[in-house]
């Protein structure tokens, strides 16, 4: 007798009716080799941390070009004081190279900002005076004056300077304020920041344009990393939060850091925006510029939290619950729903603030596949299209809750009993 096999086509709605797919015979055969089981675990107490992660690379906190645009003249003497009246042409400041700054008009000195030994950069206000019309005039080293130094160009620190001596070489470690170059007009070029001279492009006798890079300084002992953080998590990141950093080149080693800057504007790629977060590395040890990093920013932490795996908590509307093993009258085993309230969470664990006690048993779903090539266990992930929804059993009367936390959140419970 012939046996007729009737193949049913099951149409399943996905995403609340926004799309459809056909549950085929081949999928049905696969589903027959899948059975739903449950795993019993206990609620634990311990340290629960919530972190936001991102990847980046090591960069220098200080990485700066040095040009001759901001040379220094050293003050030899200041001839006036605040409140003093001066006539046009009176000497105000004399520099050690012999250059002199004179009063451009008659008036009264209202403020003196320099003294003997002070450094005067281009554009720096040395003195303020008020003329006879009540107009306040800022006096800089470029204003008025004359030069008695025969080596002066008459435009001290101007568009072209001649190097007299160069005091550093590539590889020199300098402090901020260290003299790098002395020019024939008596002006000097100082290091604006501390670090290592990584390039030097001037020799004694060279003519130097003010806009040309004379040297480059990098501080290899002050390093940072800039990571990209997902838009769902960026609102939780604040300046001052502690960070744990790992580097591919240092397996098993962790570096401490602190958030120093959070970008106000993001970058969009394929419809997802990420934001740059700058992290200062407290003790970079052997880290080198360019090394790849992974950073975990600590957002929340509880030292004695009661927590369970995220896949143990289900959601039905506004209700959240877990499944607790229980015994029936005929000595059989079943489960009961226990409503819970949740607190902080990460991708691994979620805090239970009410409804459970430490050590109480709960069930989490497992899906075990029996395939011809050998069995495997898939815990907490669910099975789509075969009678299971994401993380739970669609036909069993409950629905797995959504992701606790953002896309980039990590962390876990520690301790436990």
PDB file of N, CA, C and O in Angstrom, residues 306-335:
ATOM      1  N   UNK A 306      23.614  40.186  44.038  1.00  0.00           N
ATOM      2  CA  UNK A 306      23.022  38.890  43.745  1.00  0.00           C
ATOM      3  C   UNK A 306      22.768  38.852  42.245  1.00  0.00           C
ATOM      4  O   UNK A 306      22.088  39.723  41.703  1.00  0.00           O
ATOM      5  N   UNK A 307      23.327  37.867  41.543  1.00  0.00           N
ATOM      6  CA  UNK A 307      23.209  37.873  40.092  1.00  0.00           C
ATOM      7  C   UNK A 307      22.989  36.466  39.541  1.00  0.00           C
ATOM      8  O   UNK A 307      23.302  35.458  40.187  1.00  0.00           O
ATOM      9  N   UNK A 308      22.444  36.432  38.330  1.00  0.00           N
ATOM     10  CA  UNK A 308      22.231  35.194  37.577  1.00  0.00           C
ATOM     11  C   UNK A 308      22.647  35.461  36.135  1.00  0.00           C
ATOM     12  O   UNK A 308      22.751  36.614  35.714  1.00  0.00           O
ATOM     13  N   UNK A 309      22.847  34.415  35.330  1.00  0.00           N
ATOM     14  CA  UNK A 309      23.138  34.639  33.911  1.00  0.00           C
ATOM     15  C   UNK A 309      21.981  35.353  33.228  1.00  0.00           C
ATOM     16  O   UNK A 309      20.811  35.156  33.578  1.00  0.00           O
ATOM     17  N   UNK A 310      22.292  36.197  32.236  1.00  0.00           N
ATOM     18  CA  UNK A 310      21.245  36.963  31.568  1.00  0.00           C
ATOM     19  C   UNK A 310      20.216  36.057  30.901  1.00  0.00           C
ATOM     20  O   UNK A 310      19.038  36.403  30.800  1.00  0.00           O
ATOM     21  N   UNK A 311      20.647  34.855  30.445  1.00  0.00           N
ATOM     22  CA  UNK A 311      19.693  33.976  29.758  1.00  0.00           C
ATOM     23  C   UNK A 311      18.693  33.327  30.708  1.00  0.00           C
ATOM     24  O   UNK A 311      17.735  32.689  30.264  1.00  0.00           O
ATOM     25  N   UNK A 312      18.891  33.525  32.023  1.00  0.00           N
ATOM     26  CA  UNK A 312      17.959  32.954  32.992  1.00  0.00           C
ATOM     27  C   UNK A 312      16.741  33.838  33.206  1.00  0.00           C
ATOM     28  O   UNK A 312      15.745  33.402  33.791  1.00  0.00           O
ATOM     29  N   UNK A 313      16.800  35.087  32.759  1.00  0.00           N
ATOM     30  CA  UNK A 313      15.703  36.026  32.994  1.00  0.00           C
ATOM     31  C   UNK A 313      14.868  36.161  31.718  1.00  0.00           C
ATOM     32  O   UNK A 313      15.403  36.423  30.642  1.00  0.00           O
ATOM     33  N   UNK A 314      13.565  35.982  31.878  1.00  0.00           N
ATOM     34  CA  UNK A 314      12.628  36.076  30.757  1.00  0.00           C
ATOM     35  C   UNK A 314      11.724  37.286  30.950  1.00  0.00           C
ATOM     36  O   UNK A 314      11.588  37.814  32.052  1.00  0.00           O
ATOM     37  N   UNK A 315      11.102  37.691  29.864  1.00  0.00           N
ATOM     38  CA  UNK A 315      10.258  38.883  29.915  1.00  0.00           C
ATOM     39  C   UNK A 315       8.948  38.608  29.204  1.00  0.00           C
ATOM     40  O   UNK A 315       8.912  38.076  28.099  1.00  0.00           O
ATOM     41  N   UNK A 316       7.884  38.992  29.858  1.00  0.00           N
ATOM     42  CA  UNK A 316       6.547  38.895  29.277  1.00  0.00           C
ATOM     43  C   UNK A 316       5.863  40.238  29.517  1.00  0.00           C
ATOM     44  O   UNK A 316       5.373  40.508  30.603  1.00  0.00           O
ATOM     45  N   UNK A 317       5.879  41.095  28.499  1.00  0.00           N
ATOM     46  CA  UNK A 317       5.379  42.449  28.695  1.00  0.00           C
ATOM     47  C   UNK A 317       6.313  43.202  29.619  1.00  0.00           C
ATOM     48  O   UNK A 317       7.512  43.283  29.382  1.00  0.00           O
ATOM     49  N   UNK A 318       5.770  43.730  30.707  1.00  0.00           N
ATOM     50  CA  UNK A 318       6.580  44.440  31.692  1.00  0.00           C
ATOM     51  C   UNK A 318       7.094  43.535  32.799  1.00  0.00           C
ATOM     52  O   UNK A 318       7.829  43.976  33.682  1.00  0.00           O
ATOM     53  N   UNK A 319       6.669  42.268  32.770  1.00  0.00           N
ATOM     54  CA  UNK A 319       7.066  41.333  33.820  1.00  0.00           C
ATOM     55  C   UNK A 319       8.376  40.646  33.460  1.00  0.00           C
ATOM     56  O   UNK A 319       8.582  40.202  32.333  1.00  0.00           O
ATOM     57  N   UNK A 320       9.282  40.559  34.439  1.00  0.00           N
ATOM     58  CA  UNK A 320      10.498  39.775  34.297  1.00  0.00           C
ATOM     59  C   UNK A 320      10.430  38.632  35.301  1.00  0.00           C
ATOM     60  O   UNK A 320      10.010  38.822  36.442  1.00  0.00           O
ATOM     61  N   UNK A 321      10.858  37.448  34.865  1.00  0.00           N
ATOM     62  CA  UNK A 321      10.752  36.298  35.753  1.00  0.00           C
ATOM     63  C   UNK A 321      11.832  35.279  35.441  1.00  0.00           C
ATOM     64  O   UNK A 321      12.483  35.320  34.389  1.00  0.00           O
ATOM     65  N   UNK A 322      12.022  34.365  36.387  1.00  0.00           N
ATOM     66  CA  UNK A 322      12.922  33.226  36.208  1.00  0.00           C
ATOM     67  C   UNK A 322      12.116  31.959  36.420  1.00  0.00           C
ATOM     68  O   UNK A 322      10.994  31.988  36.932  1.00  0.00           O
ATOM     69  N   UNK A 323      12.671  30.831  36.032  1.00  0.00           N
ATOM     70  CA  UNK A 323      12.044  29.529  36.221  1.00  0.00           C
ATOM     71  C   UNK A 323      12.753  28.793  37.342  1.00  0.00           C
ATOM     72  O   UNK A 323      13.968  28.572  37.282  1.00  0.00           O
ATOM     73  N   UNK A 324      11.986  28.438  38.381  1.00  0.00           N
ATOM     74  CA  UNK A 324      12.529  27.768  39.559  1.00  0.00           C
ATOM     75  C   UNK A 324      12.050  26.326  39.579  1.00  0.00           C
ATOM     76  O   UNK A 324      10.843  26.076  39.446  1.00  0.00           O
ATOM     77  N   UNK A 325      12.951  25.342  39.711  1.00  0.00           N
ATOM     78  CA  UNK A 325      12.526  23.938  39.785  1.00  0.00           C
ATOM     79  C   UNK A 325      11.617  23.693  40.982  1.00  0.00           C
ATOM     80  O   UNK A 325      11.832  24.251  42.058  1.00  0.00           O
ATOM     81  N   UNK A 326      10.599  22.852  40.785  1.00  0.00           N
ATOM     82  CA  UNK A 326       9.699  22.501  41.881  1.00  0.00           C
ATOM     83  C   UNK A 326       9.231  21.071  41.692  1.00  0.00           C
ATOM     84  O   UNK A 326       9.306  20.509  40.597  1.00  0.00           O
ATOM     85  N   UNK A 327       8.730  20.467  42.756  1.00  0.00           N
ATOM     86  CA  UNK A 327       8.234  19.090  42.720  1.00  0.00           C
ATOM     87  C   UNK A 327       6.726  19.089  42.679  1.00  0.00           C
ATOM     88  O   UNK A 327       6.055  19.925  43.289  1.00  0.00           O
ATOM     89  N   UNK A 328       6.140  18.091  41.958  1.00  0.00           N
ATOM     90  CA  UNK A 328       4.690  17.949  41.878  1.00  0.00           C
ATOM     91  C   UNK A 328       4.219  16.924  42.897  1.00  0.00           C
ATOM     92  O   UNK A 328       5.010  16.244  43.556  1.00  0.00           O
ATOM     93  N   UNK A 329       2.892  16.807  43.031  1.00  0.00           N
ATOM     94  CA  UNK A 329       2.321  15.873  44.015  1.00  0.00           C
ATOM     95  C   UNK A 329       2.695  14.424  43.719  1.00  0.00           C
ATOM     96  O   UNK A 329       2.789  13.596  44.627  1.00  0.00           O
ATOM     97  N   UNK A 330       2.872  14.083  42.431  1.00  0.00           N
ATOM     98  CA  UNK A 330       3.214  12.702  42.080  1.00  0.00           C
ATOM     99  C   UNK A 330       4.728  12.490  42.010  1.00  0.00           C
ATOM    100  O   UNK A 330       5.212  11.601  41.304  1.00  0.00           O
ATOM    101  N   UNK A 331       5.457  13.326  42.751  1.00  0.00           N
ATOM    102  CA  UNK A 331       6.917  13.234  42.847  1.00  0.00           C
ATOM    103  C   UNK A 331       7.618  13.544  41.535  1.00  0.00           C
ATOM    104  O   UNK A 331       8.808  13.250  41.365  1.00  0.00           O
ATOM    105  N   UNK A 332       6.911  14.121  40.606  1.00  0.00           N
ATOM    106  CA  UNK A 332       7.538  14.540  39.358  1.00  0.00           C
ATOM    107  C   UNK A 332       8.209  15.895  39.528  1.00  0.00           C
ATOM    108  O   UNK A 332       8.136  16.517  40.588  1.00  0.00           O
ATOM    109  N   UNK A 333       8.873  16.324  38.488  1.00  0.00           N
ATOM    110  CA  UNK A 333       9.570  17.608  38.528  1.00  0.00           C
ATOM    111  C   UNK A 333       8.970  18.563  37.520  1.00  0.00           C
ATOM    112  O   UNK A 333       8.568  18.158  36.430  1.00  0.00           O
ATOM    113  N   UNK A 334       8.880  19.808  37.919  1.00  0.00           N
ATOM    114  CA  UNK A 334       8.382  20.850  37.021  1.00  0.00           C
ATOM    115  C   UNK A 334       9.064  22.164  37.394  1.00  0.00           C
ATOM    116  O   UNK A 334       9.977  22.178  38.211  1.00  0.00           O
ATOM    117  N   UNK A 335       8.624  23.235  36.791  1.00  0.00           N
ATOM    118  CA  UNK A 335       9.163  24.549  37.122  1.00  0.00           C
ATOM    119  C   UNK A 335       8.021  25.504  37.409  1.00  0.00           C
ATOM    120  O   UNK A 335       6.893  25.307  36.953  1.00  0.00           O
TER     121      UNK A 335
END
